[in-house]
Short mmCIF file of C-alpha atoms in Angstrom, two decimals:
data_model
loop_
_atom_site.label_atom_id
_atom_site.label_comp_id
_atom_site.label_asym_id
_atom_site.label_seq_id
_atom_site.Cartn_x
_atom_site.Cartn_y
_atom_site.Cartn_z
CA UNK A 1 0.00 0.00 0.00
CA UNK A 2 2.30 2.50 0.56
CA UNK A 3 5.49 1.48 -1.59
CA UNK A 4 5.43 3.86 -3.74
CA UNK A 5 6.40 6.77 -0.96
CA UNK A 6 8.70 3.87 0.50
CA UNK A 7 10.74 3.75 -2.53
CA UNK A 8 10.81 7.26 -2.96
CA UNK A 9 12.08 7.94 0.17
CA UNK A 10 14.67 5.34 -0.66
CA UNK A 11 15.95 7.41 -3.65
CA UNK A 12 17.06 9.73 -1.01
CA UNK A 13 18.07 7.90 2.49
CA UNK A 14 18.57 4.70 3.91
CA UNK A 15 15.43 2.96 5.33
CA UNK A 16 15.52 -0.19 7.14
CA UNK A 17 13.06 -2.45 6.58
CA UNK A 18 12.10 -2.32 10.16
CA UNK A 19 11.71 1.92 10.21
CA UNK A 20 9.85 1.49 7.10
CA UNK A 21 7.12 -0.67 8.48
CA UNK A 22 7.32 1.96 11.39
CA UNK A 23 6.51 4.71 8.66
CA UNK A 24 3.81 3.48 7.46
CA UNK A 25 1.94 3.54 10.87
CA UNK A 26 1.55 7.53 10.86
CA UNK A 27 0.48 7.74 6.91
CA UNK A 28 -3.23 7.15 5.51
CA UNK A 29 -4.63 6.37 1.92
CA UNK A 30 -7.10 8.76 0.41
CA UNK A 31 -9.31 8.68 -2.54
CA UNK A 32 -9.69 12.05 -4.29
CA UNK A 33 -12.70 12.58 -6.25
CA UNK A 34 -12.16 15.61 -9.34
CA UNK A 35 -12.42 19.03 -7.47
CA UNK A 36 -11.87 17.81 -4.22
CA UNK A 37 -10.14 20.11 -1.72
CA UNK A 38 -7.39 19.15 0.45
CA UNK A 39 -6.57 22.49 2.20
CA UNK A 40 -9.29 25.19 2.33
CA UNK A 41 -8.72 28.38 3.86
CA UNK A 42 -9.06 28.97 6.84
CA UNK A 43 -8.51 25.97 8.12
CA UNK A 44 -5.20 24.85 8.72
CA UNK A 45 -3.40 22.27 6.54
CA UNK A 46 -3.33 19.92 8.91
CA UNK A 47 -1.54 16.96 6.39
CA UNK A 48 0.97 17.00 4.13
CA UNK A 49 -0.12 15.29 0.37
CA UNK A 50 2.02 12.94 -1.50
CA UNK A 51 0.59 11.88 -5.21
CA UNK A 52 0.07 8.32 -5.69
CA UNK A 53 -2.11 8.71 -8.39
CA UNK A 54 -3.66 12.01 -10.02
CA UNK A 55 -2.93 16.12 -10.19
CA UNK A 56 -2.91 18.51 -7.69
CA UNK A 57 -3.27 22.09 -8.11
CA UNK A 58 -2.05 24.49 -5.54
CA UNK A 59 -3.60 28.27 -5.83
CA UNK A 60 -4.22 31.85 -4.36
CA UNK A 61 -7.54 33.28 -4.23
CA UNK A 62 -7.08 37.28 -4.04
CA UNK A 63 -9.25 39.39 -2.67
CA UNK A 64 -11.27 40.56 -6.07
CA UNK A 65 -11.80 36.65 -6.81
CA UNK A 66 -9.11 35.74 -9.26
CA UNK A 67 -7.20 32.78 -8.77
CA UNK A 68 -3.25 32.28 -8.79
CA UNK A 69 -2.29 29.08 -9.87
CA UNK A 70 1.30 28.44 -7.78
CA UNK A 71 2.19 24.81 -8.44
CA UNK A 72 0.87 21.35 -9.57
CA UNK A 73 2.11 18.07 -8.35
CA UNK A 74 1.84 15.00 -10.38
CA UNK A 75 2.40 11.38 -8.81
CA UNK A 76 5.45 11.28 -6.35
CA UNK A 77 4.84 14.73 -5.17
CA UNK A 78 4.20 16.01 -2.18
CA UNK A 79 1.81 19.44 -1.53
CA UNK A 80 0.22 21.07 0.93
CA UNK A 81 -0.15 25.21 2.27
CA UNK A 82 3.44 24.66 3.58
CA UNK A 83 3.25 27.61 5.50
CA UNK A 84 -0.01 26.71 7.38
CA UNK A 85 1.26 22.72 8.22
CA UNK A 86 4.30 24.37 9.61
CA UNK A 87 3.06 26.96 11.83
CA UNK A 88 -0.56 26.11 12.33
CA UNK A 89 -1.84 29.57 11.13
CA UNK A 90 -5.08 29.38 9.07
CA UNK A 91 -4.15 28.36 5.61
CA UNK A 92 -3.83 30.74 2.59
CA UNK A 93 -3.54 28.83 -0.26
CA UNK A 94 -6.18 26.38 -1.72
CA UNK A 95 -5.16 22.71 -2.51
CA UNK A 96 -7.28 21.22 -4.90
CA UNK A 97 -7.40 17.93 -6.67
CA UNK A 98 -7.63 18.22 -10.57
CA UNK A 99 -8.40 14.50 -11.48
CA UNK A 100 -9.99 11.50 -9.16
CA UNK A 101 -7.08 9.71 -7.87
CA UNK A 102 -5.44 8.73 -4.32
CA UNK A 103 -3.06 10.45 -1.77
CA UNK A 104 -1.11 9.42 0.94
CA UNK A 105 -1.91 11.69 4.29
CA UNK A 106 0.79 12.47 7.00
CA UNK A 107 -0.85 14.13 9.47
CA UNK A 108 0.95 17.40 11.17
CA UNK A 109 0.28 16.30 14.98
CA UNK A 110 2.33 12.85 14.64
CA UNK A 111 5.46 14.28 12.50
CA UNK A 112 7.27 15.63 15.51
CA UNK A 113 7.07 12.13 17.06
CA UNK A 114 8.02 9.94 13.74
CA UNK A 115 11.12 12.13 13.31
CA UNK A 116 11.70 11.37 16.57
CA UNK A 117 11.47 7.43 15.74
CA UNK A 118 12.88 7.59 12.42
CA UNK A 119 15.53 9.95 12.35
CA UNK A 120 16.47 9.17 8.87
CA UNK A 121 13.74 11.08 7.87
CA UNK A 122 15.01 14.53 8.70
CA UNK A 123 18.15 13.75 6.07
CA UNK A 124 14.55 13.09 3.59
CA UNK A 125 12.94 15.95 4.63
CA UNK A 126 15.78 18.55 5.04
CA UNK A 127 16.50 17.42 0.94
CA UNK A 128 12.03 17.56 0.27
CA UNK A 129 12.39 21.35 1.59
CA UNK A 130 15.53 21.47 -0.42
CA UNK A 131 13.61 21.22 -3.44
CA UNK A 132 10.61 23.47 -1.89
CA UNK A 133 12.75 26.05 -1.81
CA UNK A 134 14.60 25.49 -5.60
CA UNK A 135 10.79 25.64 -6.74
CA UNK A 136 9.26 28.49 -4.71
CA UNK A 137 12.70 30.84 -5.88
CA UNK A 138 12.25 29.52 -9.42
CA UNK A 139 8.57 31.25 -8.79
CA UNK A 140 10.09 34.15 -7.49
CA UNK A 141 12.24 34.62 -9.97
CA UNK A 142 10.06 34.27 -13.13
CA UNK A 143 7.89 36.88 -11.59
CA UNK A 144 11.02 39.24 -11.09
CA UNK A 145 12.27 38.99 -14.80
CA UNK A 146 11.24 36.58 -17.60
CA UNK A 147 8.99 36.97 -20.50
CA UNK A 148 5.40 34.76 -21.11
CA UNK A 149 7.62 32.78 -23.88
CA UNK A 150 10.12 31.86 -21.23
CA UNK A 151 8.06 31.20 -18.27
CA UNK A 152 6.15 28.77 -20.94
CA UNK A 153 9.22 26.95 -21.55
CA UNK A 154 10.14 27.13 -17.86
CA UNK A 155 6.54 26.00 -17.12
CA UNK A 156 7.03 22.97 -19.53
CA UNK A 157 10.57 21.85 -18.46
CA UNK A 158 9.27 21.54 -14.62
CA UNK A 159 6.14 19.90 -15.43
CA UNK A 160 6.69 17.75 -18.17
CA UNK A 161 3.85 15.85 -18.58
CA UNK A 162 1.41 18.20 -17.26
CA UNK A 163 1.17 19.89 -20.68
CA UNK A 164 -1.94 17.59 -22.20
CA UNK A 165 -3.14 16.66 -19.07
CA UNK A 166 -4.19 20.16 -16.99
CA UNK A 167 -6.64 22.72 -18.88
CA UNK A 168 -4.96 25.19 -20.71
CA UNK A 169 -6.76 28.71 -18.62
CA UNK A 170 -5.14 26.92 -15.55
CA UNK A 171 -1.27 26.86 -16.91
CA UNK A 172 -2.41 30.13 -18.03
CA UNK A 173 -3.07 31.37 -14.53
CA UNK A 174 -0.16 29.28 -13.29
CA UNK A 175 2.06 31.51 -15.83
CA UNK A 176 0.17 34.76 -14.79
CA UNK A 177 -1.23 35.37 -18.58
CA UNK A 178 -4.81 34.98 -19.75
CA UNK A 179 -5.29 31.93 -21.99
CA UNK A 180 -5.98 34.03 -25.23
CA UNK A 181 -2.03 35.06 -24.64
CA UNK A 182 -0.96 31.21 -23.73
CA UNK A 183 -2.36 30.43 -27.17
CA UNK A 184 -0.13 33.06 -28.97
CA UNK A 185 2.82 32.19 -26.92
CA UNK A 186 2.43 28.27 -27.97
CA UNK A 187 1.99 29.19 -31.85
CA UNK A 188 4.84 31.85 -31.46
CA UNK A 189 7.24 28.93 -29.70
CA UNK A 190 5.88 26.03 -32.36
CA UNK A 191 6.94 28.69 -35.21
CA UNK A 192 10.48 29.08 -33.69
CA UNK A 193 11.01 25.57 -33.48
CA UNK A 194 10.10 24.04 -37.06
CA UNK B 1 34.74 31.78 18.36
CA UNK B 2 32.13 29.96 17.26
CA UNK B 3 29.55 30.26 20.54
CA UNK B 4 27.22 32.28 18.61
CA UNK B 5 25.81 29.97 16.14
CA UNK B 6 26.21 26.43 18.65
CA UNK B 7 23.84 28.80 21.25
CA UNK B 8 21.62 29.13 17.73
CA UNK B 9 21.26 25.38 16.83
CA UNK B 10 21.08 24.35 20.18
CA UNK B 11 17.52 26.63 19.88
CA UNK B 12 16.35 24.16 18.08
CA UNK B 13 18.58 20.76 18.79
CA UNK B 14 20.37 18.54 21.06
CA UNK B 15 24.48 19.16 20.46
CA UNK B 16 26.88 17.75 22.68
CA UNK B 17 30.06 18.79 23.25
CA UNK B 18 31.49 16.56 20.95
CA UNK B 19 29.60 17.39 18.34
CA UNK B 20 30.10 21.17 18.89
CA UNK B 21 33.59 20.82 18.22
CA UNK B 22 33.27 18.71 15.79
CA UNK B 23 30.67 21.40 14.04
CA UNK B 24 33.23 24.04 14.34
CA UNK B 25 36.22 22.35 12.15
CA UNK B 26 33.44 22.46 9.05
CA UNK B 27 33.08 26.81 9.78
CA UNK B 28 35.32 29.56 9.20
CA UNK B 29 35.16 33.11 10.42
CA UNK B 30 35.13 35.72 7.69
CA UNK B 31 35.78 39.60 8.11
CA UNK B 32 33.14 41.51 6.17
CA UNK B 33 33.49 44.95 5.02
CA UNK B 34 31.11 47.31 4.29
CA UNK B 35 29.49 46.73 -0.04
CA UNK B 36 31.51 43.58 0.11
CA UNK B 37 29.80 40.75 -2.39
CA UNK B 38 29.52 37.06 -0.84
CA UNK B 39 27.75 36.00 -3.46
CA UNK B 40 27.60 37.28 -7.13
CA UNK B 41 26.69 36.04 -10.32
CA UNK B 42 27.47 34.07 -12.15
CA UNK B 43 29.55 32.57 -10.34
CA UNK B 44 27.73 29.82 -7.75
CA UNK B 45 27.30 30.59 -4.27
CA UNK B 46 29.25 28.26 -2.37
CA UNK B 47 29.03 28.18 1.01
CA UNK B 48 26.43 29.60 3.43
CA UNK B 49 26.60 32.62 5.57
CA UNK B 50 25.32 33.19 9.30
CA UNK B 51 26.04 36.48 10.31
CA UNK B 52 27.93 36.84 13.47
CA UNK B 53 27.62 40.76 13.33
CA UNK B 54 26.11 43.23 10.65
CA UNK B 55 23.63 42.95 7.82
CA UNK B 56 23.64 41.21 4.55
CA UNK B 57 21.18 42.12 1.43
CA UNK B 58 19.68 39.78 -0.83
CA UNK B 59 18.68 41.16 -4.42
CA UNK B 60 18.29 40.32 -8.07
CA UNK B 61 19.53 42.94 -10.62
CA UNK B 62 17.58 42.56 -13.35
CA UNK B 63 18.08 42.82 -17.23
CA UNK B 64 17.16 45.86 -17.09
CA UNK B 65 19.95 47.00 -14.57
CA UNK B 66 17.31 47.22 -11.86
CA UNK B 67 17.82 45.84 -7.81
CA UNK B 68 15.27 44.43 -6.08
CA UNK B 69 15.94 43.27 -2.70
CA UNK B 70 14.39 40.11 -2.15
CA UNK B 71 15.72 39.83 1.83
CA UNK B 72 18.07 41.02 4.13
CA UNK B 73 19.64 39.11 7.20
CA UNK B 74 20.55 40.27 10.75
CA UNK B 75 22.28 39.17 13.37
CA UNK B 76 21.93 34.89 13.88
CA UNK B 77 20.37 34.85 10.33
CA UNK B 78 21.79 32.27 7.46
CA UNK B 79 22.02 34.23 4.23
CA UNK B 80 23.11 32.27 0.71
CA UNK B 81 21.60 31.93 -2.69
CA UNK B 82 20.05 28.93 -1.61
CA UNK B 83 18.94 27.49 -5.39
CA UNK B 84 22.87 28.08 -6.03
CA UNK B 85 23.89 26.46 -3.17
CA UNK B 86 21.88 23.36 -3.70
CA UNK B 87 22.15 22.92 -7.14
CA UNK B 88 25.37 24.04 -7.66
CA UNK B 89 24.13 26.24 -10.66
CA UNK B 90 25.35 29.67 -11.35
CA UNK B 91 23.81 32.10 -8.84
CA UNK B 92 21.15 34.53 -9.55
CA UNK B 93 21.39 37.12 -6.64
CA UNK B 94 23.87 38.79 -4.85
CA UNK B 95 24.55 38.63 -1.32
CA UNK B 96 26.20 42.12 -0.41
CA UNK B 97 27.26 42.93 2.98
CA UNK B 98 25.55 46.32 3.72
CA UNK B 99 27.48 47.35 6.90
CA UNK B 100 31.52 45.91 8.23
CA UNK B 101 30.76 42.93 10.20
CA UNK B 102 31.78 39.52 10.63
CA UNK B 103 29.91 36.18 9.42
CA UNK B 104 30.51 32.23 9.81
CA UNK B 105 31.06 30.91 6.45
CA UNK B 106 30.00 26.78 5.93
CA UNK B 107 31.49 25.32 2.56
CA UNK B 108 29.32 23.39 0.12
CA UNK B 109 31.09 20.81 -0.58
CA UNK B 110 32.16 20.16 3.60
CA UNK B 111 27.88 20.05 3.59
CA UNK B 112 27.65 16.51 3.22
CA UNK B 113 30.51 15.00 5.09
CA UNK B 114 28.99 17.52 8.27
CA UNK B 115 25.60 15.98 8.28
CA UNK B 116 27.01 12.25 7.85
CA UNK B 117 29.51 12.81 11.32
CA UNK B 118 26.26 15.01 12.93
CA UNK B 119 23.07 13.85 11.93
CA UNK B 120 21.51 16.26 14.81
CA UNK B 121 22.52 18.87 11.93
CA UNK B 122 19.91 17.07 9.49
CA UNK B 123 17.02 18.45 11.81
CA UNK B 124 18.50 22.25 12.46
CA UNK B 125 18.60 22.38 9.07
CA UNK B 126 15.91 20.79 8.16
CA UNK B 127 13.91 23.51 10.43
CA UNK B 128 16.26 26.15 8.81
CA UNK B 129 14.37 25.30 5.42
CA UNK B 130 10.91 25.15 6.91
CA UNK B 131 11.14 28.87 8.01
CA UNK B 132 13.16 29.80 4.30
CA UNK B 133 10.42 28.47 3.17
CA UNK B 134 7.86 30.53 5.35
CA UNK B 135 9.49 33.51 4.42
CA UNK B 136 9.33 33.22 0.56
CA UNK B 137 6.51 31.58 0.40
CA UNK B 138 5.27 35.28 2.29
CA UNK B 139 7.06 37.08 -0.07
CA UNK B 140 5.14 35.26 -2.92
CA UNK B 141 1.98 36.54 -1.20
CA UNK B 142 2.59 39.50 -0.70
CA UNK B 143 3.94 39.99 -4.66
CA UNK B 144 0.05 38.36 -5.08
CA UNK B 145 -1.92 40.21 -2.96
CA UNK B 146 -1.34 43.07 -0.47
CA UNK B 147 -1.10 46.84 -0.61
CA UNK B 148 2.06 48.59 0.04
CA UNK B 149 0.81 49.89 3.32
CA UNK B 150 0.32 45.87 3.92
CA UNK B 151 4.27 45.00 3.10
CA UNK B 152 5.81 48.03 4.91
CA UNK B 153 3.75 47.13 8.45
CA UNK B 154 5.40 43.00 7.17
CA UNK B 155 8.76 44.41 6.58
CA UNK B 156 8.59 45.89 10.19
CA UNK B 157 6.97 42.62 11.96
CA UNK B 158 9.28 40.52 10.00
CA UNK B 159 13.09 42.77 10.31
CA UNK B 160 12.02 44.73 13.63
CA UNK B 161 15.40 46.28 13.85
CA UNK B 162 16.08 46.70 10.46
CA UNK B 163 14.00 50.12 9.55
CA UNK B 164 16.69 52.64 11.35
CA UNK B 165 19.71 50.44 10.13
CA UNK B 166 19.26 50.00 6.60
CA UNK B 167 18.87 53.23 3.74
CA UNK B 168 15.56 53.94 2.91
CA UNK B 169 16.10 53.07 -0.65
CA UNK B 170 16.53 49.61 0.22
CA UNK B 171 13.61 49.05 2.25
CA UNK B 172 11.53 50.86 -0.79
CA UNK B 173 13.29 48.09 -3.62
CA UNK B 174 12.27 45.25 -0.72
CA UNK B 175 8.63 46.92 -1.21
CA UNK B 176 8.75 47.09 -4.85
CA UNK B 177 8.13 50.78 -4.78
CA UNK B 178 9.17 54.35 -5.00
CA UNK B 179 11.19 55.91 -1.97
CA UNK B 180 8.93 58.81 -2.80
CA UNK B 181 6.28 56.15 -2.19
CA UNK B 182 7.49 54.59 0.57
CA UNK B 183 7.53 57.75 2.57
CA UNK B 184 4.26 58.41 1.74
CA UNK B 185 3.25 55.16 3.43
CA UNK B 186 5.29 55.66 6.24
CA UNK B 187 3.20 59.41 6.90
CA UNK B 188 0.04 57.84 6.40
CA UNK B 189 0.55 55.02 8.65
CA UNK B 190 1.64 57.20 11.29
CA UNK B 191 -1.45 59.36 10.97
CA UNK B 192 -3.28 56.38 11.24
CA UNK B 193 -1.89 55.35 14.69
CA UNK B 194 -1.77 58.50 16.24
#
């Protein structure tokens, strides 16, 4: 049930057989229908989300009701309102699922206590929050400087295989362009190319 | 020499003795003077800073020749191009020392060796990235969603010491405005409170 994460983890630390079976006493299975939310502001994101199977979207809601698409994660993933599941502050950002498909839960209350019992998993998470940070800056960064055409590309390299498989007005929102604009910027790109 | 930043960790973990002396034969003590780059493109930024005494500045000079000054770091702070650091990839902002001072310098490539010899390391820094995460992931919402009046009263919560010790200038490029602006802000919220 839960080797996928198992082996995941492996790709990163050490896990005895033993600590593994331990893990898998503070995670959960989930099914996700289409549109179901995981984290909902106000509430706090209480679990952290890795992808077994489907496509999560993580957004921003502003205050005149137009959404920010921030990040997606596809199967082997993990998402949640970061900021909320650390500090317990109500959460800001919106996790939503964008196809049916299943989830593995770790619950915030019982992390403190499996690091404690599975210290191998700080080396796993110190690298997970590694990459959080890579990804957020990345964010940062494309708003600071690049053109649609490059975020596009950008957009493409990170997600790979999101391309066919995630409505085109939400990568649109995800690269802060309307979808009219995404269109152009795909024919401009496909002209460059051939 | 290196009590500062053992009192720091210990915040947050268990370090014997032992391991404290161990710690300190992976950090060296670096003289900072005042405009002096730590990290500059393109070259990567190797090593990570905690600053022992003074102020460092975080920014991203655009193509356009235009700063903007993503974060600054006081006292007890770790500063770095963290995306650079981890990836080894050529850095996109400089780190610039805004005042003399003094900072402990860890090396890159002395990273991995450190947390093999300490693991207690894999959980300070491990909670390290949890709040560098916290912190951009605010800067992200604040790019998304609040008023300028909004980020100057953050900037104050967030660097409380920092608004008589840095140049106005600065704080306005952390803003993303105008000084001009920025003192406009500054009357108004003072009318407000008084």
């Amino acid at each position: 049930m839960f080797e996928t994460i198992i082996e995941k983890i492996r790709e990163h630390v050490t896990l005895s057989d033993d600590d593994a079976a331990l893990l898998s006493t503070y995670l959960e299975v989930r099914k996700l229908r289409k549109n179901q939310l995981l984290v909902e502001p106000p509430y706090p994101a209480n679990a952290e989300y890795f992808v077994v199977k489907g496509c999560l979207r993580h957004y921003f809601l502003d205050e005149t009701g137009v959404e920010h698409t921030t990040a997606f994660a596809m199967e082997g993933w993990w998402m949640t309102d970061l900021q909320s599941f650390f500090t317990g502050a109500p959460s800001k950002y919106h996790v939503e699922a964008l196809e049916e498909g299943e989830v593995i839960k770790l619950r915030r209350e019982l992390k403190d206590e499996m690091f404690n019992k599975i210290p191998a998993l700080n080396i796993y998470f110190r690298i997970l929050y590694q990459n959080a940070i890579i990804s957020q800056n990345e964010r940062i960064l494309n708003a600071l400087s690049t053109t649609a055409d490059e975020r596009y590309l950008r957009f493409v390299k990170k997600y790979p295989a999101l391309e066919n498989r995630v409505p085109q007005y939400l990568i649109a929102s995800y690269l802060g362009i309307t979808p009219e604009f995404l269109s152009k910027v795909k024919t401009r790109i496909a002209a460059k190319k051939s």
